Short mmCIF file of C-alpha atoms and ligand atoms in Angstrom, two decimals:
data_model
loop_
_atom_site.label_atom_id
_atom_site.label_comp_id
_atom_site.label_asym_id
_atom_site.label_seq_id
_atom_site.Cartn_x
_atom_site.Cartn_y
_atom_site.Cartn_z
CA MET A 1 1.06 30.21 18.15
CA HIS A 2 -0.99 30.20 15.01
CA ARG A 3 -4.06 28.12 15.61
CA ARG A 4 -4.92 25.89 12.70
CA SER A 5 -8.40 26.24 11.28
CA VAL A 6 -11.13 23.91 12.53
CA LEU A 7 -13.31 22.70 9.71
CA LEU A 8 -16.81 21.82 10.89
CA ASN A 9 -18.15 21.71 7.31
CA PRO A 10 -18.99 18.27 5.83
CA GLY A 11 -15.59 17.75 4.17
CA PRO A 12 -12.87 18.57 3.42
CA VAL A 13 -11.88 17.93 7.02
CA THR A 14 -9.16 19.15 9.41
CA LEU A 15 -6.26 16.84 8.61
CA SER A 16 -4.10 14.96 11.14
CA GLU A 17 -0.41 15.70 10.96
CA ARG A 18 0.07 12.07 9.85
CA VAL A 19 -2.13 12.48 6.82
CA ARG A 20 -0.88 15.96 5.99
CA SER A 21 2.72 14.86 5.91
CA ALA A 22 1.92 11.95 3.59
CA LEU A 23 1.16 14.58 0.91
CA THR A 24 4.89 15.27 0.47
CA ARG A 25 5.95 11.63 0.21
CA GLY A 26 7.52 12.15 -3.20
CA ASP A 27 7.20 12.98 -6.87
CA TRP A 28 5.77 9.89 -8.45
CA CYS A 29 4.65 9.07 -11.94
CA HIS A 30 1.24 7.50 -12.11
CA ARG A 31 2.48 5.06 -14.78
CA GLU A 32 5.21 3.58 -12.68
CA ALA A 33 4.93 0.23 -10.86
CA GLU A 34 4.97 1.84 -7.38
CA PHE A 35 1.80 3.73 -8.12
CA ALA A 36 0.06 0.62 -9.41
CA THR A 37 1.03 -1.06 -6.12
CA LEU A 38 -0.33 1.87 -4.13
CA THR A 39 -3.64 1.82 -6.09
CA ARG A 40 -4.05 -1.89 -5.40
CA GLU A 41 -3.31 -1.39 -1.74
CA ILE A 42 -5.84 1.46 -1.46
CA ASN A 43 -8.54 -0.58 -3.19
CA GLN A 44 -7.90 -3.47 -0.86
CA ARG A 45 -7.95 -1.32 2.28
CA LEU A 46 -11.24 0.29 1.11
CA ALA A 47 -12.84 -3.16 0.76
CA ARG A 48 -11.64 -4.00 4.31
CA VAL A 49 -13.04 -0.98 6.09
CA TYR A 50 -16.17 -3.09 6.62
CA PRO A 51 -15.13 -6.72 7.25
CA GLN A 52 -18.50 -7.85 5.91
CA MET A 53 -17.56 -6.36 2.41
CA ALA A 54 -13.99 -7.65 2.30
CA GLU A 55 -14.91 -10.89 0.49
CA GLY A 56 -17.56 -10.01 -2.06
CA PHE A 57 -16.82 -6.41 -2.94
CA GLU A 58 -14.13 -4.79 -5.10
CA ALA A 59 -13.15 -1.05 -5.09
CA VAL A 60 -12.28 1.27 -7.90
CA THR A 61 -10.75 4.70 -7.21
CA ILE A 62 -11.22 7.64 -9.52
CA THR A 63 -9.94 11.19 -9.61
CA GLY A 64 -12.84 13.46 -8.88
CA SER A 65 -15.00 14.54 -5.92
CA GLY A 66 -17.71 12.40 -4.37
CA SER A 67 -20.23 13.34 -7.06
CA ALA A 68 -17.96 11.78 -9.69
CA ALA A 69 -18.12 8.45 -7.86
CA VAL A 70 -21.92 8.66 -7.46
CA GLU A 71 -22.34 9.52 -11.17
CA GLY A 72 -19.89 6.77 -12.16
CA MET A 73 -21.76 4.28 -10.00
CA LEU A 74 -25.11 5.18 -11.59
CA HIS A 75 -23.52 5.07 -15.00
CA ALA A 76 -22.06 1.59 -14.39
CA PHE A 77 -24.89 -0.05 -12.52
CA ALA A 78 -28.23 1.69 -13.01
CA PRO A 79 -29.83 -0.40 -15.72
CA VAL A 80 -30.57 0.71 -19.26
CA ASP A 81 -33.13 -2.03 -19.81
CA GLY A 82 -34.83 -1.91 -16.36
CA ALA A 83 -35.55 1.24 -14.27
CA THR A 84 -34.29 2.77 -11.05
CA LEU A 85 -36.36 4.07 -8.13
CA VAL A 86 -34.55 6.92 -6.38
CA VAL A 87 -35.64 7.24 -2.76
CA SER A 88 -34.90 10.87 -2.07
CA ASN A 89 -35.21 13.25 0.93
CA GLY A 90 -32.59 15.89 0.23
CA VAL A 91 -30.19 17.52 -2.16
CA TYR A 92 -28.12 14.41 -2.74
CA GLY A 93 -31.08 12.21 -3.54
CA GLU A 94 -32.22 14.89 -6.01
CA ARG A 95 -28.73 14.99 -7.53
CA MET A 96 -29.02 11.28 -8.29
CA VAL A 97 -32.28 11.88 -10.05
CA ALA A 98 -30.60 14.62 -12.12
CA MET A 99 -27.73 12.21 -12.99
CA LEU A 100 -30.10 9.44 -14.13
CA ALA A 101 -31.99 12.04 -16.19
CA ALA A 102 -28.71 13.19 -17.78
CA GLN A 103 -27.81 9.59 -18.58
CA GLY A 104 -31.19 9.10 -20.17
CA LYS A 105 -32.07 6.17 -17.97
CA ALA A 106 -35.59 5.27 -16.86
CA HIS A 107 -36.24 6.27 -13.26
CA TRP A 108 -38.86 7.11 -10.79
CA THR A 109 -38.51 9.05 -7.58
CA THR A 110 -40.38 9.25 -4.25
CA GLN A 111 -41.89 12.64 -3.41
CA GLY A 112 -39.51 12.97 -0.51
CA ASP A 113 -39.98 15.99 1.74
CA TRP A 114 -36.54 17.07 3.07
CA LEU A 115 -37.75 16.92 6.66
CA SER A 116 -39.38 13.47 6.41
CA SER A 117 -37.91 10.03 6.83
CA ILE A 118 -38.26 7.44 3.98
CA ASP A 119 -41.95 6.65 3.45
CA ILE A 120 -41.68 2.87 2.96
CA ARG A 121 -45.36 2.58 2.00
CA GLN A 122 -44.84 5.04 -0.80
CA VAL A 123 -41.74 3.08 -1.94
CA GLU A 124 -43.81 -0.18 -1.95
CA ALA A 125 -46.61 1.46 -3.91
CA LEU A 126 -44.17 2.77 -6.54
CA LEU A 127 -42.47 -0.66 -6.83
CA THR A 128 -45.81 -2.34 -7.28
CA ALA A 129 -47.01 0.23 -9.87
CA HIS A 130 -43.81 0.00 -11.88
CA PRO A 131 -42.66 -3.64 -12.10
CA GLN A 132 -39.89 -2.61 -14.53
CA ILE A 133 -37.95 -1.20 -11.56
CA THR A 134 -34.94 -3.44 -10.85
CA HIS A 135 -32.75 -1.06 -8.81
CA VAL A 136 -33.27 1.27 -5.83
CA ALA A 137 -30.88 4.16 -5.27
CA THR A 138 -30.65 6.16 -2.14
CA VAL A 139 -28.46 8.27 0.17
CA GLN A 140 -27.39 6.72 3.52
CA HIS A 141 -26.64 9.98 5.29
CA GLU A 142 -28.57 12.84 3.71
CA THR A 143 -26.04 15.63 4.50
CA THR A 144 -28.77 18.24 3.68
CA THR A 145 -30.42 17.68 7.06
CA GLY A 146 -28.09 15.28 8.88
CA ARG A 147 -30.62 12.45 8.65
CA LEU A 148 -29.42 8.90 8.73
CA ASN A 149 -31.83 7.15 6.44
CA ASP A 150 -33.25 3.80 7.58
CA LEU A 151 -31.50 1.49 5.19
CA ASP A 152 -32.34 -1.58 7.28
CA THR A 153 -35.99 -1.21 6.33
CA LEU A 154 -35.36 -0.13 2.78
CA GLY A 155 -32.74 -2.80 2.29
CA ARG A 156 -34.97 -5.55 3.65
CA LEU A 157 -37.59 -4.53 1.11
CA CYS A 158 -34.96 -4.72 -1.69
CA LYS A 159 -33.81 -8.11 -0.50
CA THR A 160 -37.41 -9.48 -0.36
CA ARG A 161 -38.19 -8.14 -3.83
CA GLY A 162 -34.84 -9.10 -5.38
CA LEU A 163 -33.95 -5.47 -6.17
CA SER A 164 -30.33 -4.23 -6.27
CA LEU A 165 -29.59 -1.31 -3.94
CA LEU A 166 -27.18 1.48 -4.96
CA VAL A 167 -26.08 3.75 -2.16
CA ASP A 168 -24.59 7.25 -2.00
CA ALA A 169 -22.47 6.68 1.14
CA VAL A 170 -20.35 9.75 0.46
CA SER A 171 -20.86 11.22 3.96
CA SER A 172 -21.19 7.95 5.88
CA PHE A 173 -18.63 5.46 4.62
CA GLY A 174 -16.17 4.88 7.48
CA ALA A 175 -18.54 6.04 10.24
CA GLU A 176 -21.96 4.38 9.87
CA ASN A 177 -22.91 0.75 9.63
CA ILE A 178 -23.33 -1.02 6.27
CA GLU A 179 -25.07 -4.34 5.88
CA PRO A 180 -24.38 -5.55 2.29
CA GLU A 181 -26.23 -8.88 2.53
CA ALA A 182 -29.28 -7.76 4.48
CA TRP A 183 -29.70 -4.74 2.16
CA ASN A 184 -29.02 -6.59 -1.12
CA LEU A 185 -26.36 -3.93 -1.76
CA ALA A 186 -24.94 -3.91 -5.24
CA ALA A 187 -22.65 -0.91 -4.96
CA LEU A 188 -21.89 2.22 -2.95
CA ALA A 189 -20.01 5.40 -3.71
CA SER A 190 -17.87 7.50 -1.38
CA THR A 191 -14.96 9.87 -1.17
CA ALA A 192 -11.52 10.33 0.41
CA ASN A 193 -12.23 13.61 2.18
CA LYS A 194 -15.16 12.99 4.51
CA CYS A 195 -15.32 10.24 7.15
CA LEU A 196 -12.08 8.72 5.93
CA HIS A 197 -10.21 11.97 6.73
CA GLY A 198 -8.16 12.15 3.51
CA VAL A 199 -7.95 15.20 1.18
CA PRO A 200 -10.31 15.93 -1.67
CA GLY A 201 -9.57 14.65 -5.16
CA LEU A 202 -10.11 10.94 -5.08
CA SER A 203 -13.46 9.11 -4.76
CA PHE A 204 -14.39 5.47 -5.09
CA VAL A 205 -17.06 2.91 -5.76
CA LEU A 206 -17.25 -0.47 -4.00
CA ALA A 207 -19.36 -3.01 -5.90
CA ARG A 208 -19.94 -6.72 -5.89
CA ALA A 209 -17.50 -8.67 -8.04
CA SER A 210 -20.47 -10.01 -10.02
CA CYS A 211 -21.57 -6.42 -10.89
CA TRP A 212 -18.05 -5.51 -12.10
CA SER A 213 -17.93 -8.56 -14.41
CA ALA A 214 -21.33 -7.71 -16.03
CA ASP A 215 -21.28 -6.03 -19.37
CA SER A 216 -22.30 -2.39 -19.47
CA PRO A 217 -22.69 -0.22 -22.60
CA ALA A 218 -20.48 2.76 -21.85
CA THR A 219 -21.92 6.20 -22.62
CA SER A 220 -19.14 8.04 -20.84
CA VAL A 221 -15.40 7.89 -21.45
CA TYR A 222 -14.01 9.39 -18.29
CA LEU A 223 -16.62 7.95 -15.89
CA ASP A 224 -16.71 4.44 -17.31
CA LEU A 225 -15.95 2.56 -14.08
CA HIS A 226 -15.87 -0.83 -15.72
CA ARG A 227 -12.82 0.38 -17.58
CA TYR A 228 -11.18 1.54 -14.37
CA HIS A 229 -11.97 -1.78 -12.83
CA ARG A 230 -10.39 -3.80 -15.62
CA ALA A 231 -7.30 -1.63 -15.42
CA GLN A 232 -6.92 -1.32 -11.62
CA HIS A 233 -7.66 -4.99 -11.02
CA GLY A 234 -5.45 -5.95 -13.98
CA ASP A 235 -2.06 -4.29 -14.07
CA GLY A 236 -3.00 -1.77 -11.35
CA PHE A 237 -2.91 1.32 -13.58
CA SER A 238 -5.89 3.63 -14.26
CA PRO A 239 -7.12 4.91 -17.61
CA PHE A 240 -6.32 8.52 -16.76
CA THR A 241 -3.90 10.47 -14.53
CA GLN A 242 -4.81 9.85 -10.92
CA ALA A 243 -4.36 12.40 -8.14
CA VAL A 244 -1.05 10.90 -6.94
CA GLN A 245 -0.56 13.00 -3.77
CA VAL A 246 -4.22 12.61 -2.84
CA ALA A 247 -3.61 8.85 -3.03
CA PHE A 248 -0.72 9.16 -0.63
CA ALA A 249 -2.93 10.90 1.85
CA LEU A 250 -5.82 8.45 1.33
CA SER A 251 -3.59 5.45 1.91
CA GLU A 252 -2.25 7.05 5.13
CA ALA A 253 -5.77 8.02 6.24
CA LEU A 254 -6.92 4.41 5.77
CA ALA A 255 -3.97 3.12 7.79
CA GLU A 256 -4.75 5.70 10.50
CA LEU A 257 -8.41 4.53 10.52
CA GLU A 258 -7.30 0.93 11.03
CA ASP A 259 -4.82 1.91 13.78
CA GLU A 260 -7.52 3.90 15.61
CA GLY A 261 -9.91 0.89 15.75
CA GLY A 262 -11.81 1.08 12.40
CA TRP A 263 -15.22 2.53 11.56
CA ARG A 264 -16.94 1.62 14.89
CA GLU A 265 -14.33 3.57 16.86
CA ARG A 266 -14.70 6.47 14.42
CA GLN A 267 -18.46 6.37 14.90
CA ARG A 268 -17.97 6.46 18.67
CA SER A 269 -15.67 9.42 18.47
CA TYR A 270 -18.09 11.33 16.23
CA SER A 271 -20.88 10.53 18.65
CA ARG A 272 -18.87 11.87 21.62
CA ARG A 273 -18.23 15.12 19.69
CA ALA A 274 -21.86 15.32 18.73
CA GLU A 275 -22.75 15.32 22.42
CA VAL A 276 -20.27 18.02 23.22
CA PHE A 277 -21.70 20.22 20.45
CA ALA A 278 -25.30 19.45 21.45
CA ASP A 279 -24.59 20.38 25.11
CA THR A 280 -23.03 23.70 24.06
CA LEU A 281 -25.80 24.51 21.61
CA HIS A 282 -28.66 23.46 23.93
CA THR A 283 -27.19 25.67 26.64
CA ALA A 284 -27.10 28.54 24.20
CA GLY A 285 -30.80 27.93 23.45
CA VAL A 286 -30.24 26.57 19.93
CA GLU A 287 -32.58 23.86 18.73
CA PRO A 288 -31.81 20.94 16.42
CA LEU A 289 -33.59 20.63 13.04
CA LEU A 290 -34.22 16.93 13.60
CA PRO A 291 -34.55 14.84 16.76
CA SER A 292 -31.21 13.28 17.75
CA GLY A 293 -32.41 9.68 17.28
CA THR A 294 -32.87 10.27 13.51
CA CYS A 295 -29.42 11.85 12.96
CA SER A 296 -26.19 10.42 11.80
CA ALA A 297 -23.11 10.55 14.02
CA VAL A 298 -21.43 12.60 11.29
CA LEU A 299 -23.33 15.92 11.16
CA ARG A 300 -26.34 17.76 12.57
CA ALA A 301 -28.34 20.72 11.40
CA TRP A 302 -29.25 23.42 13.94
CA LYS A 303 -31.89 26.15 13.76
CA LEU A 304 -30.47 29.63 13.58
CA PRO A 305 -31.46 31.71 16.62
CA SER A 306 -33.84 34.56 15.77
CA HIS A 307 -31.30 37.21 16.67
CA LEU A 308 -28.56 35.92 14.42
CA GLY A 309 -28.35 35.45 10.62
CA TYR A 310 -26.12 32.78 9.09
CA GLU A 311 -23.58 35.24 7.61
CA GLN A 312 -23.14 36.90 10.95
CA LEU A 313 -22.64 33.61 12.88
CA HIS A 314 -20.32 32.27 10.17
CA ASP A 315 -18.15 35.40 10.14
CA ARG A 316 -17.82 35.58 13.89
CA LEU A 317 -16.72 31.94 14.04
CA LYS A 318 -14.48 32.27 11.01
CA SER A 319 -12.62 35.11 12.68
CA GLN A 320 -11.71 32.60 15.45
CA GLY A 321 -10.57 29.98 12.89
CA ILE A 322 -13.80 27.94 12.95
CA VAL A 323 -15.74 27.06 9.77
CA ILE A 324 -19.37 26.00 9.87
CA TYR A 325 -21.69 25.24 6.94
CA ALA A 326 -24.87 26.90 5.63
CA GLY A 327 -28.15 25.17 4.95
CA GLN A 328 -29.12 24.35 1.31
CA GLY A 329 -32.21 25.33 -0.66
CA ASN A 330 -35.24 26.29 1.51
CA LEU A 331 -33.21 25.65 4.63
CA GLN A 332 -30.61 28.25 3.74
CA GLU A 333 -32.20 30.97 5.87
CA GLN A 334 -33.18 28.64 8.68
CA VAL A 335 -30.26 26.43 9.71
CA PHE A 336 -26.51 26.00 10.01
CA ARG A 337 -24.70 22.71 10.01
CA ILE A 338 -21.96 21.29 12.13
CA ALA A 339 -20.04 18.22 11.08
CA HIS A 340 -18.07 16.11 13.58
CA MET A 341 -15.39 14.84 11.20
CA GLY A 342 -11.61 15.34 11.05
CA ASP A 343 -8.81 15.66 13.58
CA ILE A 344 -10.56 18.16 15.90
CA ASP A 345 -10.42 16.61 19.39
CA GLY A 346 -7.58 18.95 20.42
CA GLU A 347 -9.70 21.98 19.44
CA LEU A 348 -13.03 21.08 21.06
CA ASP A 349 -12.61 23.28 24.13
CA HIS A 350 -11.78 26.22 21.95
CA VAL A 351 -14.78 25.51 19.71
CA LYS A 352 -17.12 25.18 22.67
CA ARG A 353 -16.00 28.50 24.10
CA VAL A 354 -16.18 30.39 20.82
CA LEU A 355 -19.57 28.89 19.90
CA SER A 356 -21.09 29.91 23.21
CA GLU A 357 -19.68 33.44 22.86
CA CYS A 358 -20.90 33.87 19.23
CA LEU A 359 -24.36 32.56 20.00
CA ARG A 360 -25.01 34.72 22.97
CA ALA A 361 -28.02 36.93 22.52
CA PRO A 362 -27.21 40.69 22.21
C1 PLP B 1 -20.53 15.60 -0.08
C2 PLP B 1 -21.55 14.70 -0.59
C3 PLP B 1 -21.58 14.30 -1.93
C4 PLP B 1 -20.55 14.73 -2.96
O1 PLP B 1 -20.22 16.06 -2.98
P1 PLP B 1 -18.93 16.53 -3.75
O2 PLP B 1 -18.95 18.04 -3.63
O3 PLP B 1 -18.99 16.08 -5.17
O4 PLP B 1 -17.76 15.87 -3.00
C5 PLP B 1 -22.51 13.40 -2.33
N1 PLP B 1 -23.42 12.93 -1.48
C6 PLP B 1 -23.47 13.26 -0.23
C7 PLP B 1 -24.45 12.67 0.67
C8 PLP B 1 -22.54 14.17 0.32
O5 PLP B 1 -22.55 14.55 1.58
#
């Protein structure tokens, strides 16, 4: 039997049969009533993934990868008259800085070392030095290192100081906790193809109803999310052609998430897998980049053993149908990453065996 590939990269994920078969539901026009109904249903399901967001938050879906949603969120909600502080400790925090720079919006950033947690004293000092800062932007799960940033502490600070929090939750939405009130959350961005187990092509922003109703001077045509919001929460249509089949899969993936017990159950299943991988890797003498208490349930970075380069490890695993992920930037030569997402429970024994074999010292 042909073994399907096991994706241990941080999205796209190994699909369940249920989600894969949704892709062939039919040939639909995105300007017909049934697609408007599907769009509304997806937006409602997205707002319900976290019951605590179901009341105050409204979703908008756009065709594009996770970065499109993050850029759209910053475009819609990072202020033109105030300033944004980006709290960054990885590639995705730095990408938000680049987006704000491209949008010509005032911003500051913390000098975040990739291997360090958020330095809340530094954040406080920057906020005090620059009273024009009205918004804080950060990444919940920094996929660069696997760190789950402490948004309880950062969010409390935002709440106390009356600052709006904008979160890149691309690799955490659906599997890590979100506390919109305690964090003073204004909006978050995420995607179909990570913890939600859909296919790539659609991403989304969930924002407070009051944020959507605010005026925003648009400097982008395609990424003007206020325009999407007016359309999708009006007649249900979108300004531009949406990825119809990707929407079929997302809707099915959201139904599957609900049937499986919601985000908490997904977090539990990721944590169980994380332990399986950790056992196998520890036994093979591989060390984690970060201590386990600081990591997300979604992904961990592991130090490459001295006898094995990334390419070699990757190719050995790939020949057995298993895909891992390289490190980024300075970590490229030092680590490999393993994500715990997707429909992989049936393949775990195979993965454990092959990983142990491939990591064995010569
Ligand atoms: C995957 C990811 C993104 C978006 O990447 P795309 O390639 O645009 O999907 C953004 N932020 C984080 C934290 C991510 O893990």
